[in-house]
Amino acid sequence: MHDRWRNVVLKTKEAKKRVQFSDFVTFAKTEAKKSNDPTYGSASVTSSTNRNIEKRGQAGKITAPVNIANEGSESAKQETVEQKCVYCDGSGHFISDCKEFLRISLQDRFNFLRNKGLCYGCLKKGHLTKKCRGRHKCSICGRRHPTALHDPTRVPVTASAETGDAHPTNTKSDASLSHNPDITSTTDMRAVETTCAMAIIPVRGKLKDRNHSVATYAFFDSGSSVSFCTDSLMRQLGASCKKRDITRSTMGENYKLSSHILKGLQVTDLDMNELVDLPQVYTKDRMPVDKGHIPTRGEIHDWPHLSHINILDIDVEVGLLLGSNVPDAYAPQEVITGPSGSPHATRTRLG
């Protein structure tokens, strides 16, 4: 039966579809019907097998009947019929639909799952979240976590964020400039899955000698030789910039980008206690990452050495890319490491 289920999973993935729990329920029901068929089901096969064994037993003076059953079919039938909640011990539902479980705070839900050794991706035992192959998809935000673990402060994933479709703004330069700076960036988000956690933190951007600040997310990209901000952030700050055509090199491919040069940009932590002056920044319509690349609370809490870290989520875009030309922003103040192969966390001046 395991092989038959693997065949179903393989065909589903080849069709570029995600395996859902409903697929398993349909599969289990089909197997149960086959097992219970009066003519060709497992019961008929068992009876026939028992009779044959008894006859052979009489000939060989071995009279003990042997009961041969299809364990796979029985377990499948039990899994589709017996629904027991590990939180309230009630029957007829799983923890994902438990009203009592949903009444407690989100933090308490994570604590309960961690204490019970349950996966944050599928709410089952037997594996860590990072190795989960049956992650649920949230019906609220569309991300890959159970709906019961949805954080209401997080923004739903838009179609463009899920597919990676870009909607660039056509900007026509007023004058052709002879100087085209060559800018190198090793970040190619076409090769990065949306589930990958990147170094992205909430910050505030402001212009020098101005009090007005704008909250945004900053993406730390040490592979970029320069820094960028979005056109949207530039407009929110009320900055006036010069237009400039630049040439970028990404993964060995060169392409031209119509941009602006923004000078005097500063970035601070959310509390505005630490301030970092940025060198001249180039603008672009959008960043190569979005909020889907930010580590989630569930992903962080899956690692004991990082479980004490609180992630503050704000409803804003990723408006800054800080390259390697901002060393003050990268200087580590604290590094939290774990076992070999596990992720680490670095605290900087900005967060």
Coordinates of C-alpha atoms in Angstrom, one line a residue:
M1 CA 0.0 0.0 0.0
H2 CA 2.9 2.3 0.7
D3 CA 4.2 1.8 -2.8
R4 CA 0.7 2.6 -4.2
W5 CA 0.6 5.9 -2.2
R6 CA 4.1 6.8 -3.4
N7 CA 2.9 6.4 -6.9
V8 CA 0.0 8.8 -6.3
V9 CA 2.4 11.3 -4.7
L10 CA 4.8 11.0 -7.7
K11 CA 2.1 11.5 -10.3
T12 CA 0.8 14.6 -8.3
K13 CA 4.2 16.1 -8.2
E14 CA 4.9 15.4 -11.9
A15 CA 1.7 17.3 -12.6
K16 CA 3.3 20.2 -10.7
K17 CA 0.6 20.1 -8.0
R18 CA 1.0 20.0 -4.2
V19 CA -0.1 16.9 -2.4
Q20 CA -3.0 17.8 -0.1
F21 CA -4.5 15.8 2.8
S22 CA -7.7 15.5 0.8
D23 CA -5.6 13.4 -1.7
F24 CA -4.7 11.0 1.0
V25 CA -8.3 10.7 2.2
T26 CA -9.5 9.9 -1.3
F27 CA -6.7 7.3 -1.7
A28 CA -7.5 5.7 1.7
K29 CA -11.2 5.5 0.9
T30 CA -10.4 3.8 -2.4
E31 CA -8.1 1.3 -0.8
A32 CA -10.7 0.6 1.9
K33 CA -13.3 -0.1 -0.7
K34 CA -11.0 -2.5 -2.5
S35 CA -10.2 -4.2 0.8
N36 CA -13.8 -4.7 1.7
D37 CA -15.0 -6.0 -1.7
P38 CA -16.9 -9.2 -1.1
T39 CA -15.4 -11.0 -4.1
Y40 CA -11.9 -9.7 -4.5
G41 CA -11.3 -7.8 -1.2
S42 CA -8.9 -8.7 1.5
A43 CA -11.5 -10.5 3.6
S44 CA -12.1 -12.9 0.6
V45 CA -8.4 -13.3 0.1
T46 CA -7.9 -14.0 3.8
S47 CA -10.7 -16.7 3.9
S48 CA -9.3 -18.4 0.8
T49 CA -5.8 -18.2 2.2
N50 CA -6.9 -19.7 5.5
R51 CA -8.6 -22.6 3.8
N52 CA -5.6 -23.3 1.7
I53 CA -3.3 -23.2 4.7
E54 CA -5.5 -25.5 6.7
K55 CA -5.6 -28.0 3.9
R56 CA -1.9 -28.0 3.6
G57 CA -1.7 -28.2 7.3
Q58 CA -3.8 -31.4 7.4
A59 CA -1.5 -33.0 4.8
G60 CA 1.5 -32.0 6.8
K61 CA 0.0 -32.5 10.2
I62 CA 0.0 -28.8 10.9
T63 CA -3.6 -27.7 11.8
A64 CA -3.1 -24.2 13.1
P65 CA -4.9 -21.7 10.8
V66 CA -3.0 -18.6 9.9
N67 CA -4.8 -15.2 9.6
I68 CA -3.3 -13.0 6.8
A69 CA -4.6 -9.4 6.8
N70 CA -3.8 -6.3 4.8
E71 CA -2.3 -4.0 7.5
G72 CA -2.0 -1.1 5.1
S73 CA -5.7 -1.1 4.3
E74 CA -6.7 -1.4 8.0
S75 CA -4.4 1.5 9.0
A76 CA -5.7 3.6 6.2
K77 CA -9.3 2.9 7.2
Q78 CA -8.5 3.8 10.8
E79 CA -6.8 7.0 9.8
T80 CA -9.8 8.1 7.8
V81 CA -12.3 7.2 10.6
E82 CA -10.6 7.8 13.9
Q83 CA -10.0 11.5 14.3
K84 CA -8.6 12.3 17.7
C85 CA -7.3 15.7 18.9
V86 CA -4.0 15.7 20.7
Y87 CA -4.9 18.9 22.5
C88 CA -8.4 18.3 24.0
D89 CA -8.4 14.5 23.6
G90 CA -11.7 14.9 21.8
S91 CA -12.8 12.7 18.9
G92 CA -14.2 13.8 15.5
H93 CA -11.5 16.4 14.7
F94 CA -7.8 17.0 14.6
I95 CA -5.8 19.6 16.4
S96 CA -5.9 21.8 13.3
D97 CA -9.6 22.2 13.7
C98 CA -9.8 22.2 17.5
K99 CA -11.7 25.2 18.8
E100 CA -10.1 24.9 22.3
F101 CA -6.6 25.0 20.7
L102 CA -7.6 28.1 18.6
R103 CA -8.8 29.9 21.7
I104 CA -5.3 30.1 23.3
S105 CA -2.7 32.6 22.2
L106 CA -0.5 32.0 19.2
Q107 CA 2.6 31.8 21.5
D108 CA 0.9 29.2 23.7
R109 CA 0.0 27.1 20.6
F110 CA 3.7 27.1 19.6
N111 CA 4.7 26.2 23.2
F112 CA 2.2 23.3 23.2
L113 CA 3.5 21.9 19.9
R114 CA 7.1 22.2 21.0
N115 CA 6.4 20.4 24.3
K116 CA 4.5 17.6 22.5
G117 CA 7.2 17.3 19.8
L118 CA 4.8 18.1 17.0
C119 CA 5.8 19.5 13.7
Y120 CA 5.0 23.2 13.0
G121 CA 4.4 22.4 9.4
C122 CA 1.8 19.6 9.6
L123 CA 1.1 19.3 13.3
K124 CA 2.2 15.6 13.4
K125 CA 5.0 13.8 15.3
G126 CA 8.0 12.0 14.0
H127 CA 10.1 14.8 12.3
L128 CA 11.3 18.3 12.6
T129 CA 9.7 21.2 10.8
K130 CA 12.7 21.7 8.6
K131 CA 12.3 18.1 7.3
C132 CA 8.6 18.2 6.9
R133 CA 7.3 17.0 3.5
G134 CA 3.7 17.5 4.2
R135 CA 3.5 21.2 5.1
H136 CA 0.0 22.6 5.3
K137 CA -0.9 25.8 3.3
C138 CA -2.5 28.5 5.3
S139 CA -6.0 29.4 4.1
I140 CA -5.6 33.0 5.3
C141 CA -2.2 34.2 4.0
G142 CA -1.3 31.4 1.6
R143 CA 2.0 30.6 3.3
R144 CA 3.2 27.1 4.0
H145 CA 2.1 26.7 7.6
P146 CA -1.1 25.4 9.2
T147 CA -4.0 27.9 9.4
A148 CA -4.1 27.3 13.1
L149 CA -0.6 28.9 13.4
H150 CA -1.4 31.9 11.3
D151 CA 0.0 35.1 12.7
P152 CA -2.7 37.8 12.1
T153 CA 0.0 40.5 12.0
R154 CA 1.5 39.0 8.9
V155 CA 0.5 40.2 5.5
P156 CA -1.2 37.8 3.0
V157 CA 1.0 36.6 0.1
T158 CA 0.0 38.3 -3.1
A159 CA -0.1 36.6 -6.5
S160 CA 3.0 38.6 -7.5
A161 CA 4.9 37.5 -4.4
E162 CA 4.1 33.8 -4.9
T163 CA 4.9 33.7 -8.6
G164 CA 7.8 36.2 -8.5
D165 CA 6.2 38.2 -11.3
A166 CA 7.7 41.7 -11.5
H167 CA 5.7 44.8 -12.5
P168 CA 8.4 47.3 -13.3
T169 CA 7.7 51.0 -13.7
N170 CA 8.8 52.4 -17.0
T171 CA 11.1 55.3 -16.3
K172 CA 12.4 57.4 -19.2
S173 CA 15.6 59.3 -18.7
D174 CA 15.6 63.0 -19.4
A175 CA 19.1 62.9 -20.8
S176 CA 21.5 60.3 -22.0
L177 CA 24.5 60.1 -19.7
S178 CA 27.9 59.0 -20.9
H179 CA 29.0 57.6 -17.5
N180 CA 27.5 54.1 -16.8
P181 CA 28.9 52.8 -13.5
D182 CA 29.4 49.0 -13.5
I183 CA 27.7 47.6 -10.4
T184 CA 28.2 44.0 -9.3
S185 CA 25.6 42.0 -7.5
T186 CA 25.7 38.2 -6.9
T187 CA 22.1 38.0 -5.7
D188 CA 19.9 36.2 -8.3
M189 CA 16.6 35.6 -6.7
R190 CA 15.5 33.4 -9.6
A191 CA 17.6 30.6 -8.0
V192 CA 16.1 31.2 -4.5
E193 CA 12.9 29.5 -3.4
T194 CA 10.3 31.6 -1.7
T195 CA 10.6 29.4 1.4
C196 CA 14.3 30.4 1.9
A197 CA 14.9 32.6 4.9
M198 CA 17.0 35.7 4.1
A199 CA 18.7 38.3 6.3
I200 CA 15.8 40.8 6.3
I201 CA 15.0 43.0 9.3
P202 CA 12.6 46.0 10.0
V203 CA 14.3 49.4 10.1
R204 CA 13.6 53.1 9.5
G205 CA 14.9 55.2 6.7
K206 CA 15.3 59.0 6.8
L207 CA 17.1 61.8 5.1
K208 CA 20.0 63.6 6.7
D209 CA 19.0 66.7 8.6
R210 CA 15.3 65.7 8.4
N211 CA 13.1 64.3 11.2
H212 CA 10.6 62.5 8.9
S213 CA 11.3 58.7 8.9
V214 CA 9.6 55.8 7.1
A215 CA 9.5 52.2 8.4
T216 CA 10.6 49.6 6.0
Y217 CA 12.4 46.2 5.7
A218 CA 16.1 46.1 4.9
F219 CA 17.6 43.2 3.0
F220 CA 21.3 42.5 3.9
D221 CA 23.0 41.4 0.6
S222 CA 26.8 41.1 1.2
G223 CA 27.1 40.0 -2.5
S224 CA 26.1 43.4 -3.8
S225 CA 28.8 46.1 -4.1
V226 CA 26.3 49.0 -3.7
S227 CA 23.0 49.7 -1.9
F228 CA 19.5 50.2 -3.3
C229 CA 16.2 51.6 -2.2
T230 CA 12.8 51.4 -3.9
D231 CA 11.3 54.2 -5.8
S232 CA 8.4 54.0 -3.4
L233 CA 10.6 54.6 -0.4
M234 CA 12.3 57.5 -2.2
R235 CA 8.9 59.2 -2.8
Q236 CA 7.8 58.6 0.8
L237 CA 10.9 60.3 2.1
G238 CA 10.3 63.3 -0.3
A239 CA 13.8 63.0 -1.8
S240 CA 14.8 64.7 -5.0
C241 CA 17.3 62.7 -6.9
K242 CA 19.3 62.8 -10.2
K243 CA 18.5 60.2 -12.8
R244 CA 21.2 57.8 -13.9
D245 CA 21.5 54.8 -16.2
I246 CA 23.6 52.1 -14.5
T247 CA 24.8 48.7 -15.6
R248 CA 24.4 45.7 -13.3
S249 CA 26.1 42.4 -13.4
T250 CA 24.1 39.5 -11.9
M251 CA 25.4 35.9 -12.1
G252 CA 27.6 37.0 -15.0
E253 CA 24.8 38.7 -17.0
N254 CA 24.9 42.4 -17.6
Y255 CA 21.8 44.5 -18.0
K256 CA 21.0 48.3 -17.9
L257 CA 18.8 49.8 -15.3
S258 CA 17.2 53.2 -15.3
S259 CA 17.8 54.5 -11.8
H260 CA 18.1 57.6 -9.5
I261 CA 21.0 58.5 -7.2
L262 CA 19.9 59.2 -3.7
K263 CA 22.4 60.9 -1.3
G264 CA 22.1 61.6 2.4
L265 CA 20.0 58.5 3.2
Q266 CA 20.3 57.2 6.8
V267 CA 19.0 54.0 8.3
T268 CA 18.1 53.4 12.0
D269 CA 16.7 50.6 14.1
L270 CA 12.9 50.8 14.7
D271 CA 13.5 52.6 18.0
M272 CA 15.9 55.1 16.3
N273 CA 18.6 54.5 18.9
E274 CA 21.3 53.5 16.3
L275 CA 21.9 55.4 13.1
V276 CA 24.0 54.4 10.1
D277 CA 24.9 56.8 7.3
L278 CA 24.6 55.2 3.8
P279 CA 26.8 56.1 0.9
Q280 CA 25.0 57.1 -2.3
V281 CA 22.1 54.7 -2.9
Y282 CA 20.6 53.7 -6.3
T283 CA 16.9 53.3 -6.7
K284 CA 14.8 50.6 -8.4
D285 CA 11.2 49.8 -8.7
R286 CA 11.3 46.7 -6.4
M287 CA 13.7 44.5 -4.5
P288 CA 14.7 41.0 -5.5
V289 CA 13.1 39.7 -2.2
D290 CA 9.7 40.2 -0.5
K291 CA 8.1 39.4 2.8
G292 CA 7.8 35.8 1.9
H293 CA 11.6 35.5 2.4
I294 CA 11.5 36.8 6.0
P295 CA 12.0 34.0 8.6
T296 CA 8.7 33.2 10.3
R297 CA 8.1 32.7 14.0
G298 CA 7.4 29.1 13.4
E299 CA 10.7 28.5 11.5
I300 CA 12.6 30.3 14.3
H301 CA 11.0 28.4 17.1
D302 CA 11.8 25.1 15.5
W303 CA 15.4 25.6 16.6
P304 CA 15.8 25.6 20.4
H305 CA 18.9 27.9 20.3
L306 CA 16.8 30.5 18.5
S307 CA 13.4 30.0 20.3
H308 CA 13.9 33.1 22.6
I309 CA 14.2 35.5 19.6
N310 CA 11.1 37.6 19.0
I311 CA 10.5 38.7 15.5
L312 CA 8.6 42.0 15.1
D313 CA 6.4 42.0 11.9
I314 CA 5.4 45.3 10.3
D315 CA 3.1 45.8 7.4
V316 CA 5.5 47.4 4.9
E317 CA 7.6 46.5 1.9
V318 CA 11.2 45.5 1.6
G319 CA 12.4 49.0 0.7
L320 CA 16.2 48.8 1.2
L321 CA 19.0 46.6 0.0
L322 CA 22.2 47.1 2.1
G323 CA 25.3 46.0 0.2
S324 CA 28.8 45.3 1.3
N325 CA 29.6 49.1 1.1
V326 CA 27.8 49.6 4.4
P327 CA 30.1 47.8 6.8
D328 CA 28.7 49.6 9.9
A329 CA 25.4 47.9 9.3
Y330 CA 27.0 44.5 9.1
A331 CA 29.2 44.7 12.2
P332 CA 28.0 41.8 14.4
Q333 CA 27.3 42.6 18.1
E334 CA 26.1 39.1 19.0
V335 CA 26.1 35.8 17.2
I336 CA 23.9 32.9 18.3
T337 CA 25.0 29.5 16.9
G338 CA 23.6 26.0 17.3
P339 CA 24.5 22.4 16.3
S340 CA 26.3 21.8 13.0
G341 CA 24.0 22.4 10.1
S342 CA 21.6 24.6 12.0
P343 CA 21.0 28.3 11.2
H344 CA 22.6 31.1 13.2
A345 CA 21.3 34.5 14.2
T346 CA 23.4 37.7 14.1
R347 CA 22.5 40.9 16.0
T348 CA 23.7 44.1 14.4
R349 CA 23.3 47.8 15.3
L350 CA 20.1 47.9 13.3
G351 CA 18.5 44.7 14.9

